[in-house]
CSV table of C-alpha atoms in Angstrom, one decimal:
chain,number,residue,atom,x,y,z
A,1,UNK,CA,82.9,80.3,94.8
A,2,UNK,CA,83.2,84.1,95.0
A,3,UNK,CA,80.4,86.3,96.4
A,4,UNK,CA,79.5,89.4,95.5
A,5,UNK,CA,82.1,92.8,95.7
A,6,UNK,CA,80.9,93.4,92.0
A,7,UNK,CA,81.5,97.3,93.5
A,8,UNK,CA,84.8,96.5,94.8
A,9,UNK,CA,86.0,94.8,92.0
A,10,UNK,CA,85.5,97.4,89.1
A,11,UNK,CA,87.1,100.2,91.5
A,12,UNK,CA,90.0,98.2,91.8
A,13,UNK,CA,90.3,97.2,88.0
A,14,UNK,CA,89.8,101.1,87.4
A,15,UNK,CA,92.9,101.6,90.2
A,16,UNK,CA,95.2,99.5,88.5
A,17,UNK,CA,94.8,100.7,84.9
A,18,UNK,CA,96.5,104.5,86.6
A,19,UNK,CA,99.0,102.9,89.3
A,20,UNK,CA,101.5,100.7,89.6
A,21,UNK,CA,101.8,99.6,93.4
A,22,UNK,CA,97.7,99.2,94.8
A,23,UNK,CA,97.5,97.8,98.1
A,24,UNK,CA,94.6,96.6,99.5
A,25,UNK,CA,93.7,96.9,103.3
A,26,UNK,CA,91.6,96.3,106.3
A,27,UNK,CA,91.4,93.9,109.1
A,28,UNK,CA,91.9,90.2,109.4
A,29,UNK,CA,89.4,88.2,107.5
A,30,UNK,CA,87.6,91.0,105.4
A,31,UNK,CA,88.8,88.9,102.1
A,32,UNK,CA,91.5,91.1,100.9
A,33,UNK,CA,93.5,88.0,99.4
A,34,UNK,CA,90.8,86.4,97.5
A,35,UNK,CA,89.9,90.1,96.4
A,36,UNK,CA,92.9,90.8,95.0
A,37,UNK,CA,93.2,86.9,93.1
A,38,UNK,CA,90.2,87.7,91.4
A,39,UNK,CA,91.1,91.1,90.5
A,40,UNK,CA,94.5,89.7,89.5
A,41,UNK,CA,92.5,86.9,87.3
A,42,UNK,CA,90.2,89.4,85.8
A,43,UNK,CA,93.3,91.3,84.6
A,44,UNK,CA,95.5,88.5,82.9
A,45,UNK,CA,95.3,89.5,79.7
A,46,UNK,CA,96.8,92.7,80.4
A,47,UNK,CA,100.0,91.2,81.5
A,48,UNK,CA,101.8,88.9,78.7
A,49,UNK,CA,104.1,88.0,81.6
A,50,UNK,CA,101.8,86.7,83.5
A,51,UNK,CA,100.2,87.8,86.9
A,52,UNK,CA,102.1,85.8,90.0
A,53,UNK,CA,101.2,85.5,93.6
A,54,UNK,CA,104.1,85.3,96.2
A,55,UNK,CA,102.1,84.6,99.5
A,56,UNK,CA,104.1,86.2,102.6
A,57,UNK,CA,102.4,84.6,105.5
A,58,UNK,CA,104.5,82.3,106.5
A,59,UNK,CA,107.2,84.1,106.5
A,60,UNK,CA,109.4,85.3,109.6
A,61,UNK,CA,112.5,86.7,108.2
A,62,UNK,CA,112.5,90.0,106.5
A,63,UNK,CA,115.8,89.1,104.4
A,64,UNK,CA,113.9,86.7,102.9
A,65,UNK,CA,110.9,88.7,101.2
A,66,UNK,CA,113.1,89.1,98.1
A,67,UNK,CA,114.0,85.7,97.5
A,68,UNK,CA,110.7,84.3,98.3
A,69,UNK,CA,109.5,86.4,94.7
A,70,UNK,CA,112.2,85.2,93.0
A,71,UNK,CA,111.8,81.6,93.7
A,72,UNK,CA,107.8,82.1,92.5
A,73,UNK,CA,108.9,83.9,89.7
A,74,UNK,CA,111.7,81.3,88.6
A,75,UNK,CA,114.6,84.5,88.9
A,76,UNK,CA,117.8,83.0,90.2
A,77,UNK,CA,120.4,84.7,91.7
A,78,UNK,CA,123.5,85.9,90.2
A,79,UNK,CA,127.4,85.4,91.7
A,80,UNK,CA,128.1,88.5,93.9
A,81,UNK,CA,124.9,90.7,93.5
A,82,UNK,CA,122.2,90.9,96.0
A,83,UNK,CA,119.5,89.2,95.2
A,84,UNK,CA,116.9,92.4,95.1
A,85,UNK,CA,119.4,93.6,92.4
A,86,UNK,CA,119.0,90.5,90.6
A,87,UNK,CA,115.3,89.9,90.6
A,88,UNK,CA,114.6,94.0,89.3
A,89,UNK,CA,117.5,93.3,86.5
A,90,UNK,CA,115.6,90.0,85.4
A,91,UNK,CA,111.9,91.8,85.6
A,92,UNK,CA,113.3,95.5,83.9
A,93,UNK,CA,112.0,94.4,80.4
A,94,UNK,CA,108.6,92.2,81.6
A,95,UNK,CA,105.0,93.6,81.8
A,96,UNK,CA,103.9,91.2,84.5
A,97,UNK,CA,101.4,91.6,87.8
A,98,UNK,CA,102.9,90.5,91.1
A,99,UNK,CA,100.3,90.0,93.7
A,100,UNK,CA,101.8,90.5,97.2
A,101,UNK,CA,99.9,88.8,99.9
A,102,UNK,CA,100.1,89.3,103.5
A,103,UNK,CA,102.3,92.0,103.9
A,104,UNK,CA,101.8,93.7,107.0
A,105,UNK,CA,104.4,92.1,109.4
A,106,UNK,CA,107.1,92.3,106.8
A,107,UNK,CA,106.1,96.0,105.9
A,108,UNK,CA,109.7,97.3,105.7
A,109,UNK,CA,111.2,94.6,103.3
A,110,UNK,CA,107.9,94.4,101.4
A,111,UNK,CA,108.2,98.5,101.0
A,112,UNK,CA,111.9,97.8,100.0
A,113,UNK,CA,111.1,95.4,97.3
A,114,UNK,CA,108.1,97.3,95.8
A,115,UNK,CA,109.9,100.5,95.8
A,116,UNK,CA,113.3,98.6,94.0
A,117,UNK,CA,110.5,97.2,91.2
A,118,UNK,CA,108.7,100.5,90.6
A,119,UNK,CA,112.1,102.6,90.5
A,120,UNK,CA,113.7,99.8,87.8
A,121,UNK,CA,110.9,98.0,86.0
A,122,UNK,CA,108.8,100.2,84.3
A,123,UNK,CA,106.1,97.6,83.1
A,124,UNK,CA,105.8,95.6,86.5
A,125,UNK,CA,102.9,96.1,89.0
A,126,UNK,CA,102.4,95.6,92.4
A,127,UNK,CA,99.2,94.1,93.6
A,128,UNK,CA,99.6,94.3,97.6
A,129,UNK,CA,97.5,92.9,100.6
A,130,UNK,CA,98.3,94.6,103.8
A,131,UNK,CA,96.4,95.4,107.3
A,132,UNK,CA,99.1,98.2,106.7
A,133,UNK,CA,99.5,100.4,103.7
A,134,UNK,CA,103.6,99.7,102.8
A,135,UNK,CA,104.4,103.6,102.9
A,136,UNK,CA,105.8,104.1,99.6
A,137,UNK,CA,105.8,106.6,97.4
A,138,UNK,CA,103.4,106.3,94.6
A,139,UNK,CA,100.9,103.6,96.6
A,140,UNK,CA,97.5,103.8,96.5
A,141,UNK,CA,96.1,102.4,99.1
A,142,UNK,CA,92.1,100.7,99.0
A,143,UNK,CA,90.2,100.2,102.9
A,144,UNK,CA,88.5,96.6,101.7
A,145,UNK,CA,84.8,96.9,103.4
A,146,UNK,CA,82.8,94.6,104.8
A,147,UNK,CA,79.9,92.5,103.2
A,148,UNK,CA,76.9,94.3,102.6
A,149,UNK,CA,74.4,93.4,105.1
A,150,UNK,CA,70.7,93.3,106.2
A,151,UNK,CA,69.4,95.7,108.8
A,152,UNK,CA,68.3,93.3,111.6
A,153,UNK,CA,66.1,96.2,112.8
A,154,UNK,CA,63.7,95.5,109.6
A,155,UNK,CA,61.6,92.4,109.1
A,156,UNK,CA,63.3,90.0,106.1
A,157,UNK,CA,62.1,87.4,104.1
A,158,UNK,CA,64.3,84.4,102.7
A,159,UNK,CA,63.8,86.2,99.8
A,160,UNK,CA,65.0,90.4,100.4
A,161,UNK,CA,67.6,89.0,102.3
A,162,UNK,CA,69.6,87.3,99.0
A,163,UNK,CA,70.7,91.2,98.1
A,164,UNK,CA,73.0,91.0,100.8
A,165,UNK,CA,76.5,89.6,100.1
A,166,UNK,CA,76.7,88.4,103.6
A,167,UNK,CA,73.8,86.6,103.8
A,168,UNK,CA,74.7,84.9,100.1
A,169,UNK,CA,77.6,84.1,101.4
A,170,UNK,CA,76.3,82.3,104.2
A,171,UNK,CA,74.2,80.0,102.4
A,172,UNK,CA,76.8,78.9,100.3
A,173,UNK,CA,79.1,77.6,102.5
A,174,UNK,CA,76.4,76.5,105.0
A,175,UNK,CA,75.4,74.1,101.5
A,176,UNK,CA,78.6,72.9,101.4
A,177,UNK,CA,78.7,71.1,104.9
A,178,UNK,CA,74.8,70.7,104.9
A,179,UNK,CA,73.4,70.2,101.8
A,180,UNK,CA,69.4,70.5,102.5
A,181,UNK,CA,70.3,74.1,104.8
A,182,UNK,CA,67.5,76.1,103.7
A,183,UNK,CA,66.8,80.0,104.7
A,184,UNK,CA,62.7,80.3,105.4
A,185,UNK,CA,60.6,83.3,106.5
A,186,UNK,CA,61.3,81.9,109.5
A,187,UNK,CA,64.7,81.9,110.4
A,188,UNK,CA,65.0,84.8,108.4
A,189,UNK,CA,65.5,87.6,110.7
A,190,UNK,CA,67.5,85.3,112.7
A,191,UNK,CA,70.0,85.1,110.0
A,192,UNK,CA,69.9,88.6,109.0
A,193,UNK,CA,71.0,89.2,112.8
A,194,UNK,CA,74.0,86.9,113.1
A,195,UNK,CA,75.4,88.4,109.9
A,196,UNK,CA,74.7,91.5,111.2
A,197,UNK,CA,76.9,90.6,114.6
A,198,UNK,CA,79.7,89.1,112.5
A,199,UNK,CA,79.7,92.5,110.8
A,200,UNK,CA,79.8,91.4,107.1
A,201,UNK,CA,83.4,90.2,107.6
A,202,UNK,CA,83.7,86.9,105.4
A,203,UNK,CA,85.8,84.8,107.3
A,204,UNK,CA,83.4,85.1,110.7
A,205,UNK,CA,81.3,84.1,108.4
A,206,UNK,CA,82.3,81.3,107.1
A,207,UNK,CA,83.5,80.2,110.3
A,208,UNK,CA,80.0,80.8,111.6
A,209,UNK,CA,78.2,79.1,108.6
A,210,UNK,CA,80.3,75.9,109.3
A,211,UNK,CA,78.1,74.9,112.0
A,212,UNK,CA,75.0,74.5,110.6
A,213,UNK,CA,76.0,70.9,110.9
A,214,UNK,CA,74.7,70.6,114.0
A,215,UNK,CA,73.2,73.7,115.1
A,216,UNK,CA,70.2,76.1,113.8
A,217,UNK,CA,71.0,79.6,112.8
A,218,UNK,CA,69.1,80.7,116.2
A,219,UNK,CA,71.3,78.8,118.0
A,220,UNK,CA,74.7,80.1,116.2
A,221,UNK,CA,73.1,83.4,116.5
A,222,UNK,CA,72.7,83.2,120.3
A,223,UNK,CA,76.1,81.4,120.9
């Protein structure tokens, strides 16, 4: 499921309706590629090309950023032309999203590729996901934040602390590998604390939920 960024989310969708290349960033695990999925699924029907996802992560080699989003988007390359030049000529008369995950150690051919589209297609969008912004002209870039979160200064019930993405967010993936997990008035402000220390950042927090298996939010909270 997807938790909260209700805020995020319509900022975004008002971002992409007046540019063409939005990249999202912020540190590792603050949800910036599920952020910009659901954004991208939000948006379909503005695209009758289709919105596609070309995921970046595993790749090493620079050279082969262009060829990676023409293999998702089904472009082939033509005799004698680079294949850059062949994936722009192939998208010039498409509408169509491109989300571009996991850019940031693969700025410089991910900058290269975004700046070709923008420069030749006039109907294709760039949907980025970077620690880095890619440095091209016409960007706008988007800091992701974290969660929203309880003030572990102030006392918390099981029930004020469900306003809090973070803490949401806890409890459903905690249900997933424990399905009687409850939050109580009495582990409450223990909860509210270890999302506070994982600073709102969603995959800590998954990470931490995980072990309700076999250990009691006190106990994850003091480990």
């Amino acid at each position: 499921s997807f938790v909260g960024r209700e805020k995020e989310i319509e900022e975004l969708q008002a971002l992409l309706e007046e540019c063409r290349l939005l990249t999202l960033t912020g540190s590792g695990g603050t949800g910036k590629s599920r952020l910009s999925l659901r954004v991208a699924e939000n948006n379909l029907e503005r695209y009758p090309d289709g919105a596609w996802f070309v995921e970046l992560a595993a790749l090493a080699d620079p050279s082969l950023v262009a060829s990676n989003v023409s293999h998702v988007l089904g472009v082939k390359e033509s005799a004698g032309a680079p294949i850059l030049a062949s994936l722009t000529e192939s998208l010039k008369h498409k509408k169509l999203l491109i989300v571009l995950d996991n850019c940031e150690h693969l700025l410089d051919a991910s900058a290269r590729l975004a700046e070709a589209a923008l420069r030749s297609c006039p109907n294709v969008q760039i949907l980025a996901s970077s620690r880095q912004p890619l440095g091209v002209p016409g960007e706008q870039t988007y800091r992701v934040p974290s969660l929203s979160l309880p003030d572990p200064g102030k006392q918390q019930t099981a029930e004020s602390l469900l306003r809090f993405e973070a803490v949401r967010l806890f409890i459903e993936r905690a249900d997933l590998v424990k399905p009687d997990f409850q939050v109580t008035n009495q582990n409450a402000s223990a909860l509210a604390k270890l999302c506070f220390h994982l600073d709102g950042i969603p995959l800590a927090i998954e990470l931490a939920a995980a072990r309700v298996r076999s250990l009691s939010i006190e106990e994850i909270d003091r480990r």
